[in-house]
Short mmCIF file of C-alpha atoms and ligand atoms in Angstrom, two decimals:
data_model
loop_
_atom_site.label_atom_id
_atom_site.label_comp_id
_atom_site.label_asym_id
_atom_site.label_seq_id
_atom_site.Cartn_x
_atom_site.Cartn_y
_atom_site.Cartn_z
CA MET A 1 0.00 0.00 0.00
CA LEU A 2 2.92 2.37 0.63
CA GLY A 3 4.64 1.72 -2.72
CA LYS A 4 8.40 1.63 -3.28
CA SER A 5 9.56 5.03 -2.14
CA ILE A 6 8.71 6.76 1.16
CA LEU A 7 9.45 10.33 2.14
CA ALA A 8 9.36 10.74 5.94
CA VAL A 9 8.97 14.34 7.09
CA TYR A 10 9.70 15.88 10.46
CA PRO A 11 8.07 19.33 10.14
CA HIS A 12 9.47 22.64 11.23
CA ARG A 13 7.66 23.79 14.36
CA GLY A 14 7.62 27.39 13.26
CA ARG A 15 9.16 28.84 16.42
CA SER A 16 12.44 30.74 16.47
CA SER A 17 13.38 29.04 19.77
CA GLU A 18 12.95 25.60 18.20
CA VAL A 19 15.27 22.94 19.60
CA ARG A 20 17.02 21.13 16.78
CA TYR A 21 20.11 19.45 18.13
CA ALA A 22 18.57 15.97 18.31
CA PRO A 23 17.53 13.71 15.41
CA PRO A 24 13.81 12.89 14.95
CA ILE A 25 14.47 9.52 16.53
CA GLY A 26 10.83 8.39 16.88
CA LEU A 27 10.21 8.89 13.15
CA GLU A 28 13.50 7.14 12.35
CA TYR A 29 12.55 4.08 14.43
CA VAL A 30 9.20 3.87 12.60
CA MET A 31 10.94 4.11 9.21
CA ALA A 32 13.44 1.44 10.25
CA ALA A 33 10.49 -0.94 10.69
CA VAL A 34 9.71 -0.85 6.92
CA GLU A 35 13.21 -0.58 5.53
CA ASP A 36 13.18 -4.18 4.28
CA LEU A 37 9.75 -3.76 2.65
CA VAL A 38 10.36 -0.73 0.40
CA GLU A 39 13.11 0.31 -2.00
CA LYS A 40 13.85 3.81 -0.79
CA ILE A 41 13.33 5.89 2.35
CA THR A 42 14.25 9.57 2.59
CA VAL A 43 14.00 11.29 5.96
CA VAL A 44 13.72 15.07 5.76
CA ASP A 45 14.10 17.22 8.86
CA MET A 46 12.47 20.52 7.96
CA ARG A 47 14.20 22.27 10.87
CA PHE A 48 17.31 22.29 8.68
CA GLU A 49 15.67 23.07 5.35
CA GLU A 50 15.60 26.52 3.84
CA ASN A 51 11.83 26.66 3.43
CA ASP A 52 8.81 24.46 4.01
CA ASP A 53 8.46 23.47 0.36
CA LEU A 54 8.53 19.67 0.01
CA ALA A 55 8.34 19.76 -3.81
CA ARG A 56 12.06 19.14 -4.33
CA PHE A 57 11.86 15.86 -2.40
CA LEU A 58 8.74 14.44 -4.05
CA HIS A 59 10.10 13.10 -7.34
CA GLY A 60 9.25 9.39 -7.58
CA VAL A 61 7.77 9.30 -4.06
CA ASP A 62 4.76 7.01 -3.50
CA THR A 63 4.07 7.79 0.16
CA VAL A 64 4.73 10.74 2.45
CA CYS A 65 4.72 10.10 6.22
CA VAL A 66 4.50 13.17 8.46
CA SER A 67 5.21 13.14 12.20
CA LEU A 68 2.99 15.32 14.40
CA ASN A 69 4.22 14.56 17.86
CA TRP A 70 4.05 17.85 19.72
CA PRO A 71 1.17 20.17 20.72
CA LEU A 72 0.16 22.20 17.65
CA GLY A 73 -1.56 24.88 19.68
CA PRO A 74 -5.15 26.05 20.16
CA THR A 75 -5.50 27.53 16.63
CA ALA A 76 -5.05 24.05 15.11
CA ALA A 77 -8.64 23.21 16.13
CA ASN A 78 -9.72 25.97 13.71
CA GLY A 79 -7.47 24.67 10.97
CA VAL A 80 -4.64 27.16 11.49
CA ALA A 81 -1.22 25.53 11.88
CA PRO A 82 1.95 25.71 9.75
CA GLU A 83 2.08 21.91 9.87
CA PHE A 84 -1.30 21.73 8.06
CA ASN A 85 0.01 24.07 5.34
CA LEU A 86 2.91 21.71 4.74
CA ILE A 87 0.65 18.64 4.57
CA ASN A 88 -1.84 20.38 2.29
CA ARG A 89 0.88 21.13 -0.27
CA ILE A 90 1.52 17.40 -0.86
CA PRO A 91 0.13 16.73 -4.37
CA PRO A 92 -2.93 14.47 -4.78
CA GLY A 93 -2.00 10.95 -5.83
CA ILE A 94 0.74 10.60 -3.19
CA PHE A 95 -0.43 8.37 -0.35
CA THR A 96 -0.25 10.55 2.78
CA VAL A 97 0.11 9.16 6.29
CA VAL A 98 0.22 11.27 9.46
CA GLY A 99 1.27 9.85 12.83
CA GLY A 100 2.53 10.81 16.28
CA ARG A 101 1.02 11.63 19.64
CA TRP A 102 -0.80 14.80 18.60
CA ALA A 103 -2.18 13.07 15.51
CA THR A 104 -3.51 10.21 17.66
CA VAL A 105 -5.41 12.50 19.98
CA ASN A 106 -6.58 14.92 17.25
CA THR A 107 -7.43 12.53 14.43
CA ASP A 108 -10.68 14.31 13.51
CA VAL A 109 -8.97 17.72 13.38
CA ILE A 110 -6.47 16.35 10.86
CA PHE A 111 -9.12 14.84 8.60
CA GLU A 112 -11.19 18.06 8.77
CA ASN A 113 -8.29 20.31 7.84
CA CYS A 114 -6.10 18.15 5.61
CA PRO A 115 -8.24 16.73 2.79
CA GLY A 116 -5.30 14.88 1.23
CA VAL A 117 -4.50 12.76 4.29
CA ASP A 118 -5.27 9.09 3.60
CA VAL A 119 -4.41 7.50 6.94
CA VAL A 120 -3.70 8.63 10.50
CA VAL A 121 -1.52 6.15 12.39
CA ARG A 122 -2.66 6.18 16.01
CA GLY A 123 -0.39 5.06 18.84
CA ASP A 124 2.95 3.27 18.40
CA GLY A 125 3.79 3.30 14.70
CA GLU A 126 6.35 0.54 14.11
CA GLU A 127 4.02 -2.45 13.70
CA THR A 128 1.27 -0.41 12.04
CA ILE A 129 3.47 1.01 9.29
CA ARG A 130 4.81 -2.47 8.59
CA GLU A 131 1.31 -3.83 8.19
CA LEU A 132 0.36 -0.88 5.98
CA ALA A 133 3.33 -1.57 3.71
CA ARG A 134 2.15 -5.16 3.17
CA ALA A 135 -1.61 -4.56 3.06
CA LYS A 136 -3.90 -4.43 0.05
CA SER A 137 -6.74 -2.86 2.05
CA LEU A 138 -7.06 -0.73 5.18
CA ASP A 139 -9.77 -2.97 6.64
CA GLY A 140 -8.86 -4.42 9.99
CA ILE A 141 -5.40 -2.82 10.35
CA GLU A 142 -5.16 -2.00 14.04
CA GLY A 143 -4.17 1.52 15.09
CA ILE A 144 -5.26 3.48 12.03
CA ALA A 145 -8.04 5.88 11.05
CA TYR A 146 -9.12 6.70 7.48
CA ARG A 147 -12.07 8.02 5.52
CA VAL A 148 -14.93 5.83 4.36
CA ASP A 149 -17.72 7.60 2.43
CA GLY A 150 -16.75 10.94 3.96
CA LYS A 151 -16.78 9.63 7.53
CA VAL A 152 -13.78 8.85 9.73
CA GLN A 153 -13.35 5.12 10.31
CA ARG A 154 -11.27 4.32 13.39
CA ASN A 155 -9.98 0.78 13.56
CA ALA A 156 -9.32 -0.85 16.94
CA PRO A 157 -6.25 0.40 18.84
CA ARG A 158 -3.17 -1.69 18.18
CA ARG A 159 -2.38 -4.28 20.82
CA PHE A 160 0.83 -3.64 22.72
CA ALA A 161 3.90 -5.14 21.11
CA PRO A 162 7.31 -5.38 22.78
CA LEU A 163 10.03 -3.02 21.61
CA SER A 164 11.88 -4.63 18.76
CA GLU A 165 15.28 -6.06 19.61
CA ALA A 166 16.54 -5.90 16.04
CA VAL A 167 15.03 -2.81 14.40
CA TYR A 168 16.74 0.54 14.85
CA PRO A 169 17.42 3.59 12.68
CA ASN A 170 19.72 3.38 9.70
CA ARG A 171 22.12 6.23 10.45
CA ALA A 172 23.38 6.15 6.86
CA LEU A 173 20.08 7.77 5.79
CA ARG A 174 20.78 10.92 7.81
CA ARG A 175 21.15 14.11 5.81
CA TYR A 176 22.05 16.42 8.72
CA ASP A 177 24.69 16.89 11.40
CA TYR A 178 23.15 16.69 14.84
CA ARG A 179 25.35 18.33 17.45
CA VAL A 180 25.16 19.18 21.14
CA ALA A 181 24.04 22.80 21.10
CA ALA A 182 22.16 25.35 23.14
CA ARG A 183 20.84 28.70 21.95
CA GLY A 184 22.71 28.30 18.68
CA ILE A 185 26.10 27.65 20.28
CA ASP A 186 27.75 24.39 19.27
CA PHE A 187 29.49 22.58 22.13
CA GLY A 188 31.67 20.66 19.71
CA PHE A 189 30.18 17.15 20.12
CA THR A 190 28.25 15.21 17.49
CA LEU A 191 25.02 13.80 18.94
CA ASP A 192 22.80 10.79 18.43
CA MET A 193 19.89 9.25 20.33
CA VAL A 194 19.05 5.68 21.28
CA LEU A 195 15.82 4.33 22.76
CA THR A 196 16.52 1.39 25.07
CA SER A 197 13.14 1.15 26.82
CA ARG A 198 9.61 2.49 26.63
CA GLY A 199 7.24 3.57 29.41
CA CYS A 200 7.77 3.97 33.14
CA PRO A 201 6.35 2.01 36.10
CA PHE A 202 6.04 5.11 38.33
CA ARG A 203 2.94 7.31 38.55
CA CYS A 204 4.00 10.93 38.94
CA LYS A 205 0.81 12.96 38.64
CA PHE A 206 2.00 15.36 35.93
CA CYS A 207 3.54 12.71 33.69
CA ALA A 208 1.95 10.45 31.08
CA SER A 209 4.85 8.06 30.50
CA HIS A 210 2.90 5.18 31.98
CA VAL A 211 0.09 5.41 29.40
CA ASP A 212 0.08 5.13 25.62
CA ASP A 213 -1.46 7.62 23.19
CA PHE A 214 -4.90 6.10 23.78
CA GLY A 215 -4.57 6.60 27.55
CA ARG A 216 -4.10 2.84 28.16
CA ARG A 217 -1.70 1.77 30.89
CA ARG A 218 1.45 0.39 29.34
CA ARG A 219 4.07 -1.80 30.92
CA TRP A 220 7.69 -0.73 31.06
CA GLU A 221 9.33 -2.44 28.07
CA PRO A 222 13.11 -2.75 28.00
CA ARG A 223 15.39 -3.92 25.20
CA SER A 224 18.04 -6.45 26.13
CA PRO A 225 21.62 -5.23 26.78
CA GLU A 226 22.77 -7.17 23.68
CA SER A 227 20.24 -5.38 21.47
CA VAL A 228 21.27 -1.97 22.87
CA LEU A 229 24.91 -2.81 22.17
CA ALA A 230 24.13 -3.90 18.62
CA GLU A 231 22.67 -0.45 17.98
CA LEU A 232 25.48 1.41 19.75
CA ARG A 233 28.00 -0.29 17.46
CA LYS A 234 26.37 1.58 14.55
CA VAL A 235 26.49 4.98 16.23
CA ASP A 236 29.33 7.28 15.16
CA ALA A 237 28.40 10.30 17.27
CA GLU A 238 30.54 11.17 20.28
CA ALA A 239 27.57 11.93 22.55
CA VAL A 240 24.52 9.68 22.90
CA LEU A 241 21.33 10.92 24.47
CA ILE A 242 19.33 7.98 25.79
CA ALA A 243 15.73 8.79 24.91
CA ASP A 244 14.11 6.61 27.61
CA ASN A 245 11.77 8.17 30.14
CA ASP A 246 14.02 6.58 32.75
CA PHE A 247 17.02 4.52 31.64
CA CYS A 248 17.67 3.15 35.12
CA ILE A 249 14.43 1.35 36.04
CA ASP A 250 16.34 -1.95 36.17
CA MET A 251 19.84 -1.31 37.49
CA ASP A 252 20.93 -4.89 36.77
CA ARG A 253 20.18 -4.23 33.08
CA VAL A 254 22.13 -0.95 33.28
CA GLY A 255 25.06 -2.81 34.83
CA ALA A 256 24.96 -5.39 32.02
CA ILE A 257 24.92 -2.63 29.37
CA CYS A 258 27.93 -0.97 31.06
CA ASP A 259 29.79 -4.30 31.10
CA LEU A 260 29.25 -4.71 27.35
CA VAL A 261 30.23 -1.09 26.59
CA LEU A 262 33.45 -1.54 28.58
CA LYS A 263 34.19 -4.97 27.12
CA GLU A 264 33.80 -3.73 23.53
CA GLY A 265 35.71 -0.53 24.19
CA ILE A 266 32.85 1.68 22.99
CA ARG A 267 33.78 5.25 23.89
CA LYS A 268 30.86 7.64 24.09
CA ILE A 269 29.54 10.29 26.41
CA PHE A 270 26.08 9.15 27.45
CA ALA A 271 23.35 11.43 28.77
CA LEU A 272 20.24 10.03 30.43
CA GLU A 273 17.34 10.62 32.79
CA ALA A 274 17.00 8.68 36.03
CA ARG A 275 15.38 8.75 39.45
CA ILE A 276 17.33 9.32 42.64
CA ASP A 277 16.79 5.62 43.53
CA ILE A 278 19.93 4.83 41.50
CA ALA A 279 21.99 6.05 44.47
CA ARG A 280 21.11 2.74 46.18
CA ARG A 281 23.35 0.90 43.70
CA PRO A 282 26.89 2.26 44.05
CA ASP A 283 28.18 -0.92 42.37
CA VAL A 284 26.37 0.01 39.13
CA LEU A 285 27.13 3.74 39.52
CA ALA A 286 30.86 2.94 39.48
CA LYS A 287 30.41 0.99 36.23
CA MET A 288 28.35 3.80 34.71
CA ASP A 289 31.10 6.26 35.55
CA ARG A 290 33.75 4.08 33.86
CA ALA A 291 31.57 3.36 30.81
CA GLY A 292 31.04 7.07 30.01
CA PHE A 293 27.56 7.62 31.45
CA ARG A 294 28.44 11.16 32.26
CA LEU A 295 25.41 13.43 32.26
CA ILE A 296 22.49 12.38 34.45
CA MET A 297 19.30 14.39 34.79
CA PHE A 298 16.87 13.91 37.66
CA GLY A 299 13.24 15.02 37.90
CA LEU A 300 13.41 16.68 41.32
CA GLU A 301 10.51 19.09 40.70
CA SER A 302 10.49 20.94 44.04
CA ALA A 303 12.30 21.76 47.27
CA CYS A 304 9.08 21.20 49.30
CA ASP A 305 7.89 17.88 50.69
CA ALA A 306 4.23 18.89 50.32
CA SER A 307 4.66 19.42 46.56
CA LEU A 308 6.55 16.15 46.12
CA GLU A 309 3.64 14.41 47.80
CA VAL A 310 0.99 16.14 45.65
CA LEU A 311 2.98 15.13 42.55
CA ASN A 312 3.31 11.55 43.87
CA LYS A 313 7.07 11.58 43.32
CA GLY A 314 7.66 8.85 45.88
CA PHE A 315 10.54 10.61 47.66
CA THR A 316 11.15 13.47 50.08
CA VAL A 317 13.60 16.37 50.18
CA ALA A 318 15.63 14.42 52.77
CA ASN A 319 15.80 11.42 50.40
CA VAL A 320 17.10 13.71 47.66
CA ARG A 321 19.82 15.08 49.95
CA GLN A 322 20.92 11.54 50.91
CA ALA A 323 20.99 10.41 47.29
CA PHE A 324 23.18 13.31 46.19
CA GLU A 325 25.65 12.55 48.99
CA VAL A 326 26.31 9.34 47.04
CA LEU A 327 25.98 10.70 43.49
CA ARG A 328 28.56 13.45 44.06
CA ARG A 329 31.28 10.82 44.59
CA TYR A 330 31.40 10.05 40.86
CA ARG A 331 32.43 12.05 37.79
CA PHE A 332 28.80 12.57 36.79
CA ILE A 333 27.58 15.92 35.58
CA LEU A 334 24.36 16.23 37.52
CA GLY A 335 21.25 18.06 36.36
CA GLY A 336 17.88 18.66 37.98
CA PHE A 337 14.47 19.40 36.50
CA PHE A 338 12.33 21.68 38.65
CA ILE A 339 8.78 22.95 38.26
CA VAL A 340 7.78 26.56 38.82
CA GLY A 341 4.17 26.98 39.99
CA ASN A 342 3.64 23.79 42.00
CA ILE A 343 0.31 23.65 43.80
CA GLY A 344 0.42 25.33 47.20
CA GLU A 345 3.89 26.85 46.79
CA ASP A 346 4.46 30.55 47.39
CA ALA A 347 7.22 32.67 45.82
CA GLY A 348 9.59 31.89 48.71
CA ASP A 349 9.17 28.13 48.17
CA MET A 350 9.88 28.50 44.46
CA LEU A 351 12.89 30.77 44.91
CA ARG A 352 14.32 28.26 47.40
CA MET A 353 14.83 25.76 44.55
CA SER A 354 18.01 27.52 43.46
CA ARG A 355 19.59 27.28 46.93
CA PHE A 356 18.52 23.65 47.18
CA ALA A 357 20.05 22.85 43.77
CA LYS A 358 23.36 24.45 44.76
CA GLU A 359 23.36 22.61 48.07
CA LEU A 360 22.89 19.30 46.21
CA GLY A 361 25.88 20.10 43.99
CA LEU A 362 23.89 20.20 40.75
CA ASP A 363 25.82 21.36 37.70
CA PHE A 364 22.77 22.60 35.84
CA ILE A 365 19.03 22.96 36.30
CA ALA A 366 16.11 23.14 33.88
CA LEU A 367 12.98 24.96 34.96
CA SER A 368 9.55 24.33 33.49
CA TYR A 369 5.97 25.19 34.36
CA LEU A 370 3.49 22.71 35.73
CA ARG A 371 1.76 21.35 32.60
CA VAL A 372 -1.17 19.07 31.97
CA ASP A 373 -0.02 16.37 29.53
CA PHE A 374 -2.58 14.22 27.73
CA GLY A 375 -3.15 11.09 29.82
CA SER A 376 -1.67 12.50 33.05
CA ALA A 377 -3.66 12.62 36.29
CA LEU A 378 -2.90 16.28 36.89
CA GLU A 379 -6.20 17.59 35.56
CA GLU A 380 -8.05 15.86 38.42
CA VAL A 381 -5.58 17.27 40.94
CA ILE A 382 -6.11 20.82 39.60
CA ALA A 383 -9.88 20.36 39.79
CA ARG A 384 -9.52 19.63 43.51
CA HIS A 385 -7.58 22.86 44.15
CA PRO A 386 -9.73 25.99 43.85
CA GLY A 387 -7.89 29.01 42.44
CA TYR A 388 -5.73 26.91 40.07
CA HIS A 389 -6.39 26.92 36.32
CA ILE A 390 -5.15 25.36 33.10
CA ALA A 391 -4.15 27.84 30.39
CA ALA A 392 -5.60 27.43 26.90
CA ASP A 393 -2.13 27.46 25.36
CA LYS A 394 -0.04 24.86 23.54
CA GLN A 395 1.39 23.40 26.71
CA HIS A 396 -1.68 23.59 28.97
CA ARG A 397 0.34 25.36 31.66
CA VAL A 398 -1.06 25.62 35.17
CA TRP A 399 -1.45 29.02 36.82
CA SER A 400 -3.25 30.32 39.90
CA ASP A 401 -5.14 33.42 40.97
CA ARG A 402 -2.16 34.32 43.14
CA TYR A 403 0.50 33.44 40.56
CA PRO A 404 -0.55 34.16 36.96
CA LEU A 405 1.80 33.01 34.18
CA LYS A 406 3.45 36.43 33.96
CA THR A 407 4.47 36.27 37.62
CA LEU A 408 5.60 32.66 37.29
CA ARG A 409 7.79 33.69 34.35
CA ARG A 410 9.46 36.34 36.51
CA ILE A 411 10.04 33.83 39.31
CA ARG A 412 11.45 31.33 36.84
CA HIS A 413 13.97 33.89 35.58
CA ALA A 414 14.89 34.82 39.15
CA VAL A 415 15.57 31.17 40.07
CA ALA A 416 17.68 30.64 36.93
CA ARG A 417 19.63 33.88 37.52
CA ASP A 418 20.35 32.98 41.12
CA PHE A 419 21.56 29.51 40.14
CA TYR A 420 23.62 30.29 37.05
CA PHE A 421 25.20 33.61 38.11
CA SER A 422 26.89 32.10 41.08
CA PRO A 423 30.51 31.05 41.85
CA HIS A 424 29.56 27.36 42.08
CA MET A 425 29.26 27.36 38.26
CA LEU A 426 33.05 27.74 38.02
CA ARG A 427 33.37 24.44 39.87
CA SER A 428 30.92 22.80 37.44
CA ILE A 429 32.75 24.13 34.38
CA GLY A 430 36.05 22.96 35.88
CA ARG A 431 34.61 19.49 36.52
CA ALA A 432 33.38 19.21 32.93
CA LEU A 433 36.74 20.33 31.51
CA LEU A 434 38.69 17.95 33.76
CA SER A 435 36.41 14.95 33.16
CA GLY A 436 38.65 13.84 30.29
CA ASP A 437 35.73 14.00 27.84
CA VAL A 438 36.44 17.51 26.56
CA ARG A 439 39.19 17.74 23.91
CA LEU A 440 40.84 20.68 22.24
CA ARG A 441 38.72 20.17 19.10
CA HIS A 442 35.55 20.58 21.17
CA VAL A 443 36.79 23.84 22.67
CA ARG A 444 37.81 25.08 19.20
CA ARG A 445 34.39 24.22 17.76
CA PHE A 446 32.62 25.89 20.70
CA LEU A 447 34.61 29.10 20.32
CA GLY A 448 34.23 29.08 16.53
CA SER A 449 30.48 28.64 16.74
CA ALA A 450 30.13 31.38 19.39
CA LEU A 451 32.07 33.74 17.11
CA LEU A 452 29.96 32.79 14.07
CA LEU A 453 26.78 33.33 16.06
CA ALA A 454 28.02 36.74 17.14
CA ALA A 455 28.84 37.55 13.50
CA ALA A 456 25.38 36.34 12.40
CA GLY A 457 23.94 38.81 14.89
CA LEU A 458 25.41 41.59 12.73
CA LEU A 459 23.55 40.33 9.64
CA PRO A 460 20.06 41.52 8.71
CA ARG A 461 17.52 39.42 10.60
CA HIS A 462 16.29 37.31 7.63
CA LEU A 463 19.86 36.40 6.62
CA ALA A 464 20.77 35.54 10.22
CA ARG A 465 17.72 33.23 10.45
CA ARG A 466 18.66 31.56 7.16
CA PHE A 467 22.24 31.13 8.31
CA ARG A 468 21.11 29.42 11.53
CA ARG A 469 18.67 27.15 9.73
CA LEU A 470 21.18 25.89 7.17
CA SER A 471 24.10 25.52 9.54
CA GLY A 472 23.40 21.84 10.37
CA ARG A 473 23.02 20.56 6.81
CA ARG A 474 25.60 18.21 5.40
S1 SF4 B 501 8.28 11.78 35.90
FE1 SF4 B 501 9.83 10.22 35.50
S2 SF4 B 501 9.58 8.74 37.16
FE2 SF4 B 501 7.72 9.98 37.15
S3 SF4 B 501 6.28 8.80 35.87
FE3 SF4 B 501 7.33 10.26 34.53
S4 SF4 B 501 9.07 9.16 33.66
FE4 SF4 B 501 8.34 8.00 35.44
#
């Protein structure tokens, strides 16, 4: 049904602050699932393309697959979204498939506003796209929606399938250089991503990692250490971001992966997310340190026990302090995610996060707002707290009568300023430089890119934007 040639498109999000250092790994895993069933796959990352015109990629293409994985914003319900413009420029006659989390939840909106879309893939895409490639008819294919006589036909949700042990992205298909970068400055390291598990067994109230795109509870599904190693052997990049919700759910598995990395002499800098529970396994932490698992980010969320309880984090501030006593003994670069605007917190509680982060010895922090993700239990929690509201914006941010979003933004900046403009950052920079991972070529690239960015700032705005957009193309 998909023909011989597929064009897979990761659209431009249309925001100047768009993050674009990481490959569209979800789309690449889905395409890997059909690689043996078609003759040609081209993956286009529109974040690096000069304009949103797909025409130059469409010659000989039978099927276009578009990923819509992020919130498109409230205007999408009325048919206004740059992503729709891109889809609606695909010529008739090309089979058009749209997938991703947003597409799953907003299937009707897509069919209403994109007349050329043939199929919406709902939920995990790997098995579905494979079945589509082999099928002669859409009847009975689980996890898809399509039009029948002008009405939307939704087939049954796809049954859960384990993560494939053998299917992973073909890096040779990449057309772009993905590099560790922030705010346009290149840190000198090439970057790739690997997914080693899916889901999470914990139940933090604001998070939807334990449910699939249909809101069904999903089990945590790991790949075996051998399968992870087979993929790592194909990765050229110096830095690998592990895309799992939590890489360290099973520390025995982590230990086995470290053993294989060390045995095979694979030298990478790994970055991952974990819970503080990993501090209970110093034996595995020592292996992680030796195997290059360098940057670890923890969802700490708050410096108040009451908030941690409301969010169902399963630990207290005292537990966090104890865990970091252990974690600081290794060469890890430690990061913490915090939330501004937790229920019941006043400005003093929020501002205290910076002091808490410094006390823990964190090297960096990332601050976000409390947000209601599809499938999370936070909406019910908000409903039980009068004076708290959910904004009608892309991210469904939570605000309160006492702390509107404007005030929360000011507090967020104040916390970041207090943390980053502080002498302890010199210690963090020193630790990173002395870790043995940073080479002269990285420093040269960093300085070169900072200079280029400064030079681009002198260009007229449209040329500067074009320069930034094209800078990652091969
Ligand atoms: S926040 Fe982290 S630990 Fe909590 S449910 Fe989500 S992925 Fe799991």
